[in-house]
mmCIF file of C-alpha atoms in Angstrom:
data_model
loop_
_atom_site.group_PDB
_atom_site.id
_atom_site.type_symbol
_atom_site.label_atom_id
_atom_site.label_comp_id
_atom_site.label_asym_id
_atom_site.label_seq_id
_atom_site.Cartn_x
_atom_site.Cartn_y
_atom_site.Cartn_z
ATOM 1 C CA UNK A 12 166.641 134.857 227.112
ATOM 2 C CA UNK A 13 165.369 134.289 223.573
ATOM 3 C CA UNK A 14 162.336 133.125 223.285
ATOM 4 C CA UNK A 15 160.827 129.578 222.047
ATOM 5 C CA UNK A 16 160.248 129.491 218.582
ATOM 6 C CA UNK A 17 156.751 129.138 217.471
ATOM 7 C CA UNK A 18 155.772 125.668 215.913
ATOM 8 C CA UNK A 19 153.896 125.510 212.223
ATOM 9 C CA UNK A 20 150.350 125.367 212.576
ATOM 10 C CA UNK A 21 150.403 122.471 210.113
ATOM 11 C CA UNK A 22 153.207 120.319 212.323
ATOM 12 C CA UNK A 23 150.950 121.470 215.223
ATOM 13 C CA UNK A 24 148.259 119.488 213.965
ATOM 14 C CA UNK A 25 149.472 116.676 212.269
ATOM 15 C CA UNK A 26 149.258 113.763 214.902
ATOM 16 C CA UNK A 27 145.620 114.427 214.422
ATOM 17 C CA UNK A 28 145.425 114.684 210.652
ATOM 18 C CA UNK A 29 148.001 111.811 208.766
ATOM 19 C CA UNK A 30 147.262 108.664 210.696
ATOM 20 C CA UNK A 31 143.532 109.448 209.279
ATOM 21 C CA UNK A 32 143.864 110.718 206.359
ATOM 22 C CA UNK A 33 143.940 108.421 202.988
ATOM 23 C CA UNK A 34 144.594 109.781 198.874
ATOM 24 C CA UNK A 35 144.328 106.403 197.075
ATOM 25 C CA UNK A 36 148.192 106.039 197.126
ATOM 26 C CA UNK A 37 147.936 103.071 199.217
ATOM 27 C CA UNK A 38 145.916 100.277 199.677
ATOM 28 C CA UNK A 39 142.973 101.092 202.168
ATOM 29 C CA UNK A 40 141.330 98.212 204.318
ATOM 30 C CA UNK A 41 138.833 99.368 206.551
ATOM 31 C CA UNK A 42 138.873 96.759 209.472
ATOM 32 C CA UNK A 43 142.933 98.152 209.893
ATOM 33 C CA UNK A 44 141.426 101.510 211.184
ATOM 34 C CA UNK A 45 140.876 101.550 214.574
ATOM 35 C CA UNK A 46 137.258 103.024 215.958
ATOM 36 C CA UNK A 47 138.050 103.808 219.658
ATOM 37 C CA UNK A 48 141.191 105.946 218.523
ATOM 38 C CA UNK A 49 142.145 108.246 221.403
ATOM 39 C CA UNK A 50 145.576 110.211 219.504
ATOM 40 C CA UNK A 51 147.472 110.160 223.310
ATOM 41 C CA UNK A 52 144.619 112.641 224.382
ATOM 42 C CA UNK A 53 142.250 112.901 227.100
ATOM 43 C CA UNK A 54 139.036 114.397 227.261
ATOM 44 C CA UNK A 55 140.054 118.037 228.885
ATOM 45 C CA UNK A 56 143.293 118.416 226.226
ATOM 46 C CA UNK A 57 141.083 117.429 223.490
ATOM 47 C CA UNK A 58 138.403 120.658 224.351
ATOM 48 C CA UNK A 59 141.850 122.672 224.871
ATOM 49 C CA UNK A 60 142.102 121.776 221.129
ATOM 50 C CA UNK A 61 138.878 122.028 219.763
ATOM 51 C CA UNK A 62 138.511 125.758 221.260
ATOM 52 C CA UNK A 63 142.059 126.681 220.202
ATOM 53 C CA UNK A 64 140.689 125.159 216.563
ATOM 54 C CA UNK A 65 137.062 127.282 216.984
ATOM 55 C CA UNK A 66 139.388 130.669 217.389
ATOM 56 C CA UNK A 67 141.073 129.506 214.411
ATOM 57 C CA UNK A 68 138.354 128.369 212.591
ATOM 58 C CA UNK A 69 136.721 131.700 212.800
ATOM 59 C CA UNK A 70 139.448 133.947 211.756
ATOM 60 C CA UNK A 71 140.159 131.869 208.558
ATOM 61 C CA UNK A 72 135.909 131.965 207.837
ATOM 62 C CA UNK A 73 136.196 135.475 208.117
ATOM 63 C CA UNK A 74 139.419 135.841 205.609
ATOM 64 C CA UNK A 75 137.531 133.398 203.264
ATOM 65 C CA UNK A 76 134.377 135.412 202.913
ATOM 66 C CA UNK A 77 136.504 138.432 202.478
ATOM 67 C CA UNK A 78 138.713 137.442 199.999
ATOM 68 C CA UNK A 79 136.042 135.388 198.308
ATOM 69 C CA UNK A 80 138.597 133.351 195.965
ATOM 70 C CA UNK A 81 138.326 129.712 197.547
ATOM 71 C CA UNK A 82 135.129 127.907 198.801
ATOM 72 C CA UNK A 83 135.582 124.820 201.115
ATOM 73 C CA UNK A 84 133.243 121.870 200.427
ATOM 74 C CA UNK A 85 132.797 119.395 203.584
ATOM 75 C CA UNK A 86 131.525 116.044 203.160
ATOM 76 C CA UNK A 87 130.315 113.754 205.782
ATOM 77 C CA UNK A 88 129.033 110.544 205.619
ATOM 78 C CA UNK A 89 128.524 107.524 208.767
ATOM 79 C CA UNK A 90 126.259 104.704 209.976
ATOM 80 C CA UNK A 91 123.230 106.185 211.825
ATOM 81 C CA UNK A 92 124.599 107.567 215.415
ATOM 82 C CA UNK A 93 128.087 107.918 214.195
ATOM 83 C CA UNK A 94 127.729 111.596 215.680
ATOM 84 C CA UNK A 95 127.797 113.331 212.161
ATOM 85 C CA UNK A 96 125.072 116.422 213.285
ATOM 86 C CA UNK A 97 126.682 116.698 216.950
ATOM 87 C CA UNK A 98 130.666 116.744 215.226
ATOM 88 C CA UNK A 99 129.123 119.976 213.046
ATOM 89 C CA UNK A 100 127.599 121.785 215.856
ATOM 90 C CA UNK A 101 130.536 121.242 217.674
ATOM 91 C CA UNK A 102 133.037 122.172 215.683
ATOM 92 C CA UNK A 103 131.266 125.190 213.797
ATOM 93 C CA UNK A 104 129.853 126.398 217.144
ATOM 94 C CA UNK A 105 130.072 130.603 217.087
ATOM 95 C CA UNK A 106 130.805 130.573 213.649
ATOM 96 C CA UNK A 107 129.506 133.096 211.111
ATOM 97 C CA UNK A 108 126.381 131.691 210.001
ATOM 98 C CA UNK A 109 126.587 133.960 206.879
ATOM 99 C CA UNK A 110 129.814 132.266 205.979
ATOM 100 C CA UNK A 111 128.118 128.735 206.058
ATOM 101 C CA UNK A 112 125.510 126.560 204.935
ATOM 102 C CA UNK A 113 124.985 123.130 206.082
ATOM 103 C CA UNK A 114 122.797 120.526 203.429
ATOM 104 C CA UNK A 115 121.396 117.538 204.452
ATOM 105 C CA UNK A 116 120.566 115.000 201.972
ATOM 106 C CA UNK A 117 117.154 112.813 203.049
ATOM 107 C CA UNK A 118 115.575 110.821 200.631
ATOM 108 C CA UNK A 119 115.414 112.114 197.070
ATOM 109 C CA UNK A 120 112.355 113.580 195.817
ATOM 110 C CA UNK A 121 110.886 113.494 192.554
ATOM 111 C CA UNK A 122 112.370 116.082 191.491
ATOM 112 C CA UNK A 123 115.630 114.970 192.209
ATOM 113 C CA UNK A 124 115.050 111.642 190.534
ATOM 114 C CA UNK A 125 114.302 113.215 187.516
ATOM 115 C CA UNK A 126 117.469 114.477 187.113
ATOM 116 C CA UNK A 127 120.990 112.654 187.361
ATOM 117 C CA UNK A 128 122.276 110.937 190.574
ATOM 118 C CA UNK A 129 124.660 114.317 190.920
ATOM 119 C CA UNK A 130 122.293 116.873 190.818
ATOM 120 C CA UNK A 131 120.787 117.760 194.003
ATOM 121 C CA UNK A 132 124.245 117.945 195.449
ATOM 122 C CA UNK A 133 125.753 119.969 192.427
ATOM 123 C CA UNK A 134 123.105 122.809 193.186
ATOM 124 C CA UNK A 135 124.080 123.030 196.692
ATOM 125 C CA UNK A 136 127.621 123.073 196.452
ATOM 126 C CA UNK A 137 129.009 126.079 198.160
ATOM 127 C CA UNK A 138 129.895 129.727 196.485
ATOM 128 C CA UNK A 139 133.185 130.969 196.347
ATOM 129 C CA UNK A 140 133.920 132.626 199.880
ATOM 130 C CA UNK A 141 131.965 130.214 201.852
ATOM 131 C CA UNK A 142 131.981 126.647 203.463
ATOM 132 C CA UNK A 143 129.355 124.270 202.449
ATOM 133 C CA UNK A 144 128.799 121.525 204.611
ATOM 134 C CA UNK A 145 127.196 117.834 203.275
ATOM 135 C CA UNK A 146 125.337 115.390 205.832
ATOM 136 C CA UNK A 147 125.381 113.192 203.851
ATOM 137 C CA UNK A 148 125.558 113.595 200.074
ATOM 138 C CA UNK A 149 126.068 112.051 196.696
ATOM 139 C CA UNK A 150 127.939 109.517 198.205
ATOM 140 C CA UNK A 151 124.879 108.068 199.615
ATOM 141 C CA UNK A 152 124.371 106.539 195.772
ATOM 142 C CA UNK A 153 127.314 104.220 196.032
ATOM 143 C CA UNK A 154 126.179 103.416 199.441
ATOM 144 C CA UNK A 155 122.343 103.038 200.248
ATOM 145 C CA UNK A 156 121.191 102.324 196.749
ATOM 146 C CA UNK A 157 124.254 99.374 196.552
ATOM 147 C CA UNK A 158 123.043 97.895 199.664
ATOM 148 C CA UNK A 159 119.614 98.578 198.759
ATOM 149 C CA UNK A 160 119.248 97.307 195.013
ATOM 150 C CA UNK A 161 115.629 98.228 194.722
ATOM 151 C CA UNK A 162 116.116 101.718 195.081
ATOM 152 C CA UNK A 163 118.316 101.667 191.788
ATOM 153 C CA UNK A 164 114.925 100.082 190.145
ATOM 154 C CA UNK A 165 113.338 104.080 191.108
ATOM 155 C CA UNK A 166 116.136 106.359 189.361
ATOM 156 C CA UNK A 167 114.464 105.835 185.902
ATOM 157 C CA UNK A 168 117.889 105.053 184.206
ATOM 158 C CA UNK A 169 117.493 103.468 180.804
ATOM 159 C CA UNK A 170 117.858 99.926 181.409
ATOM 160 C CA UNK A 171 120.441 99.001 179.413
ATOM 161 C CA UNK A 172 123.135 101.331 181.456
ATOM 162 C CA UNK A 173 122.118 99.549 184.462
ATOM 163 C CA UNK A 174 125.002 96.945 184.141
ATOM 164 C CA UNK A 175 127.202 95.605 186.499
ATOM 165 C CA UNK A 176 130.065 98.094 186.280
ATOM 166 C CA UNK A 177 127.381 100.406 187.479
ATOM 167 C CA UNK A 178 129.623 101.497 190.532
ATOM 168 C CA UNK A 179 132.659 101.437 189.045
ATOM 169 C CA UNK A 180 131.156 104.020 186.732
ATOM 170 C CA UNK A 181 129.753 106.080 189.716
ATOM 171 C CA UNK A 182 133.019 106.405 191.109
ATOM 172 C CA UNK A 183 134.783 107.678 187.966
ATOM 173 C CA UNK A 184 132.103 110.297 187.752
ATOM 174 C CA UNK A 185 132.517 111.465 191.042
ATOM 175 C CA UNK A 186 135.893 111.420 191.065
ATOM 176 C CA UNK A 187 135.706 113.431 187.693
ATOM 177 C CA UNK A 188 133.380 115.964 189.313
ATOM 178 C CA UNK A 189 135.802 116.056 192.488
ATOM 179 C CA UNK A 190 138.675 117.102 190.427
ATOM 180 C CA UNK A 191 136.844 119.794 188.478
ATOM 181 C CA UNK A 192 135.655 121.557 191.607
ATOM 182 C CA UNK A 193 139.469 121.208 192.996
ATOM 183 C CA UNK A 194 140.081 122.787 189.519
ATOM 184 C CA UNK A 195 137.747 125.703 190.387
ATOM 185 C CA UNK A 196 139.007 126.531 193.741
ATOM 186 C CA UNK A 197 136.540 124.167 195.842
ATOM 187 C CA UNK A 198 138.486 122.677 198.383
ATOM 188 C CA UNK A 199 137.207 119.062 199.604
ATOM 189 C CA UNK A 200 137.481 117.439 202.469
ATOM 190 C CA UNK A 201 135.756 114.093 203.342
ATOM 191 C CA UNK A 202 134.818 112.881 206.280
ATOM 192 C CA UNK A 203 133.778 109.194 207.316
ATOM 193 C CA UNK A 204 132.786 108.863 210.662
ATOM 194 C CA UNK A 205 134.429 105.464 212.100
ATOM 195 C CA UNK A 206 131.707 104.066 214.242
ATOM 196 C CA UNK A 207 132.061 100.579 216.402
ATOM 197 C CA UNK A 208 128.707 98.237 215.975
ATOM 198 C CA UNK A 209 129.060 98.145 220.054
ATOM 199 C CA UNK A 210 129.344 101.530 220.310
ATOM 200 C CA UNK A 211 126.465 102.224 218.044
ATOM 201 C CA UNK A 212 123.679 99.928 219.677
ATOM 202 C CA UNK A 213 125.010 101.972 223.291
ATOM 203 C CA UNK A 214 124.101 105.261 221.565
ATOM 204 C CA UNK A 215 120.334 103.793 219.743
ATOM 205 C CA UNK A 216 119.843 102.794 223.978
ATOM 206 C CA UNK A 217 120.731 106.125 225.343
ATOM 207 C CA UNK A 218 117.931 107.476 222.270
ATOM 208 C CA UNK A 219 115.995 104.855 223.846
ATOM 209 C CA UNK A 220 116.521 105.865 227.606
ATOM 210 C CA UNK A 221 116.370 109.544 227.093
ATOM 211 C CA UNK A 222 113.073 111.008 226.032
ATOM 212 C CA UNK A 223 114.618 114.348 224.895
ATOM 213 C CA UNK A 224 116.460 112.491 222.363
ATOM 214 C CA UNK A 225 113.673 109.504 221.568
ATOM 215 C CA UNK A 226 112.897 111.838 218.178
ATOM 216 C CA UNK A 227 116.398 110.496 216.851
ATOM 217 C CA UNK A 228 115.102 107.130 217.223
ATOM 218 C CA UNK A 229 113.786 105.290 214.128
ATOM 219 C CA UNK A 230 112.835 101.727 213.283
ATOM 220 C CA UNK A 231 114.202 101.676 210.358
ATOM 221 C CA UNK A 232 117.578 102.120 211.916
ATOM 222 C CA UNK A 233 117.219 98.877 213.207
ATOM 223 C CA UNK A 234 116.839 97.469 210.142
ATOM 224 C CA UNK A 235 119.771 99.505 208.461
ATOM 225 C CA UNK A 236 121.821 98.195 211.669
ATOM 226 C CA UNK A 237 121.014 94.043 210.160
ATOM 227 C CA UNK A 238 123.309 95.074 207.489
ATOM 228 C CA UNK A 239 126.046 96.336 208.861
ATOM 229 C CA UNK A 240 128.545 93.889 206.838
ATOM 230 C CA UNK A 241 126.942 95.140 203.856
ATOM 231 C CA UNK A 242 127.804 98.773 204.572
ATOM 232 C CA UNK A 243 131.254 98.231 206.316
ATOM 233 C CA UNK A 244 132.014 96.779 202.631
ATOM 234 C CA UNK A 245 130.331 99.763 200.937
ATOM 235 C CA UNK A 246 131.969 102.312 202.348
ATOM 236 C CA UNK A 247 135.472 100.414 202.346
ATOM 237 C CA UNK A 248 134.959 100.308 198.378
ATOM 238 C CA UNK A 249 133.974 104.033 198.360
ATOM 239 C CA UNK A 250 137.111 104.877 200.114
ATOM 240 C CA UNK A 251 139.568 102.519 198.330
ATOM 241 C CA UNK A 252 137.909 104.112 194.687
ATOM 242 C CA UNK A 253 137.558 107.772 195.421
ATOM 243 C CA UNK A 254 140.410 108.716 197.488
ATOM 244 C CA UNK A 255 142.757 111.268 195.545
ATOM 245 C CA UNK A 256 145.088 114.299 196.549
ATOM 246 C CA UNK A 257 142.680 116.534 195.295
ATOM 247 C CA UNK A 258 139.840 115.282 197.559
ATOM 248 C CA UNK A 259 141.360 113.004 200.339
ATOM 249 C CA UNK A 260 138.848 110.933 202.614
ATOM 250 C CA UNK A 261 139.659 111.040 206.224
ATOM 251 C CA UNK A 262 138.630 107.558 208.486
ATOM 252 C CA UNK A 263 137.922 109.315 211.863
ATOM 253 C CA UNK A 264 137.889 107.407 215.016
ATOM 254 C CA UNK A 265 134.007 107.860 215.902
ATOM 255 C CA UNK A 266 133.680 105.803 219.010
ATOM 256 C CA UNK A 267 134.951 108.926 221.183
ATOM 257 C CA UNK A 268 133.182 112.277 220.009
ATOM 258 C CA UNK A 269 135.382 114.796 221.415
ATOM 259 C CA UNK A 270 138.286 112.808 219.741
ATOM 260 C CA UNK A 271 136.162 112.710 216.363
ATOM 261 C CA UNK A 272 136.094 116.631 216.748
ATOM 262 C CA UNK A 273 139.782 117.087 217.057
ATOM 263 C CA UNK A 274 140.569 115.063 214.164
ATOM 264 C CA UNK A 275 137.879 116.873 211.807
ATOM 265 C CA UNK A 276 138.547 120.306 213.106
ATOM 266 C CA UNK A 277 142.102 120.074 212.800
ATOM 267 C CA UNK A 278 141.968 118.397 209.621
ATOM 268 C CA UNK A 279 139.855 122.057 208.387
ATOM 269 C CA UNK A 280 141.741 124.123 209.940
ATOM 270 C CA UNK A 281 144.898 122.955 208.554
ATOM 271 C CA UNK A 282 143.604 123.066 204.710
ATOM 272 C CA UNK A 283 142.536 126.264 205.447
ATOM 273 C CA UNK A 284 145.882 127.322 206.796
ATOM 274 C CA UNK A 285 147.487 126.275 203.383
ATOM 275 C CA UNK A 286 145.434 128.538 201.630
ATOM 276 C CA UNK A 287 147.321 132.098 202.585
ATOM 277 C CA UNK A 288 144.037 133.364 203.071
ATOM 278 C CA UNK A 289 143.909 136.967 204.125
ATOM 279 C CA UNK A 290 141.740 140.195 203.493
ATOM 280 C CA UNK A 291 141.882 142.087 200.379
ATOM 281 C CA UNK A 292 144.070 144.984 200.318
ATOM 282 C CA UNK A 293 143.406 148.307 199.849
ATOM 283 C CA UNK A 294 144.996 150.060 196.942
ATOM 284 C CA UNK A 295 146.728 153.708 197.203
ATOM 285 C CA UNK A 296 143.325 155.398 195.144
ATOM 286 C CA UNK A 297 140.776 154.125 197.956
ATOM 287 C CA UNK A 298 143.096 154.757 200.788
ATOM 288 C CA UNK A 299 143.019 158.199 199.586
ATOM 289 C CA UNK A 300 139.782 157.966 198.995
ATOM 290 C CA UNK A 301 138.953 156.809 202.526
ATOM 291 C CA UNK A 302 141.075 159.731 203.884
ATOM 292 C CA UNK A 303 138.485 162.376 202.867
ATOM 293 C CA UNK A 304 135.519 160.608 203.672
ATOM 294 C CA UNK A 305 137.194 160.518 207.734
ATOM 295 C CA UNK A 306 138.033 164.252 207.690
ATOM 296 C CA UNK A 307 134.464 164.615 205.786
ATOM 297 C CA UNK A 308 133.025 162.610 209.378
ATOM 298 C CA UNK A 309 135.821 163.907 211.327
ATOM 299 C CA UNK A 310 134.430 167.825 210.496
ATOM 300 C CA UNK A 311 130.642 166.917 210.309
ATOM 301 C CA UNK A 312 131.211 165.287 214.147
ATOM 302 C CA UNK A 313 132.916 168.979 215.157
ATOM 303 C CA UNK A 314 130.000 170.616 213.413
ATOM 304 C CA UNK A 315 127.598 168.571 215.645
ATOM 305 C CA UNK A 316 129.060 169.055 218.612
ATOM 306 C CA UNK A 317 129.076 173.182 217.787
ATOM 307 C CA UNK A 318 125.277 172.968 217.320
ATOM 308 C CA UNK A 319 124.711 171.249 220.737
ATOM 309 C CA UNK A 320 127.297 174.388 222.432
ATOM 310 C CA UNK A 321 125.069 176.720 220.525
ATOM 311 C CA UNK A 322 121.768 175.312 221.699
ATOM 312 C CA UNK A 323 122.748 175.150 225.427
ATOM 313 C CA UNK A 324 124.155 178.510 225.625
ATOM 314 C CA UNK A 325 120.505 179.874 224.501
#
């Protein structure tokens, strides 16, 4: 009986990746995407999925590092709860550590605003071989400092290039940067983490009700909550002007987490599948190489093992 053929990683995965996933060839209205998304699963053959995508994860980490040609850059940006710091821990859970560093972008210092809206981000992004992971990130200056127009007043820009094509002019220079990186072997992947206004104010209550998670809790996500509209039509501009091929956003369902995970993990694992990653080869000088220095080990093991015979027998 012959036996089933195997299906493509990349057709595996693909219910969970397309329907999310957006490159600017379209047009792109947020309200169309759906929060409480479920993909046909339910809750026990979406962990079947993220810890067949965890195995998977951490072979093609280990094949990145090794062949240290490709970084991966991951981007993720949400309203406050959205589950953006549990969706990492989830998904990168028993990973290499070595292989990954995770940057969160707080409030910039000032440091950071003396220097361009880019560069805090630039010096983080990750070396070749490893994943770098954004919470948050540069994206924040299209989307905070637009809602919030005083906080443009602090970034000490001259103020005659403070004019209203100010964000059209932001997006062409990230977009610009995004396709250099792409040109330099950084893959990107971004992440925006589809959160319902119900289902955030039940997730600021459970903060509330549970006093191992009241640290979460701040006031000022209250008042970040009040504009909501404000944001919704931030982020939908974001989307619709920095979407490309090179460095597609993906609108994940947030409302369910464990759904959230499937789409993001099988979103990485399938760009990392593309890559033919594997580790280096050894060439016919080392492998000879590597022969003596067994037989060298090999003989000094036999000439341990003669001392110990020697020593026993006196």
């Amino acid at each position: 009986m012959s036996k089933k053929p195997t299906q493509p990683l990349a057709d595996e995965l693909r219910p969970f990746i397309a329907p999310f996933r957006f490159d600017g060839s379209a047009e792109f209205h947020l309200k169309s995407h759906k929060t409480d998304e479920k993909g046909g699963l339910d809750k026990d053959k979406a962990e079947k999925i993220l810890d067949a995508n965890r195995k998977r994860l951490n072979d093609f980490q280990e094949k990145l590092y090794a062949q240290d040609r490709w970084s991966l850059l991951l981007i993720f940006q949400g309203m406050d709860a959205a589950g953006k710091d549990s969706a990492i821990k989830s998904i990168f859970d028993g990973i290499n550590p070595q292989g990954c560093e995770v940057t969160s972008f707080k409030q910039p210092s000032t440091l950071e605003l003396n220097h361009d809206f880019l560069w805090r981000s630039m010096i983080a992004l990750p070396q070749r071989g490893r994943i770098g992971i954004f919470n948050r990130s540069y994206y924040e200056e299209c989307l905070v400092v637009r809602v919030h127009s005083e906080i443009l007043g602090k970034q000490k820009l001259p103020a005659r290039l403070v004019t209203r094509d100010i964000w059209r002019d932001r997006f062409e220079d990230i977009s610009a940067v995004e396709r250099y990186l792409a040109r330099n072997g950084t893959v990107i992947l971004k992440f925006f983490l589809n959160v319902s206004r119900e289902e955030q104010r039940a997730r600021f209550l459970a903060r509330l009700e549970q006093p191992a998670k009241n640290w979460k809790f701040s006031l000022a996500d209250i008042s970040e909550r009040a504009l909501w509209a404000k944001y919704q039509a931030a982020y939908q501009e974001v989307i619709r002007h920095t979407s490309t091929r090179s460095a597609p956003w993906h609108v994940v369902p947030a409302d369910h987490k464990w759904f959230a995970r499937v789409v993001i993990g099988s979103t990485i694992v399938a760009a990392l599948d593309r890559l033919d990653l594997h580790f280096p080869k050894v060439d016919k000088a080392e492998r000879s190489e590597f022969k003596q220095v067994r037989e060298a080990l090999l003989a000094e093991g036999k000439s341990g093992a003669g001392k110990k015979a020697v020593k026993s027998a006196k």
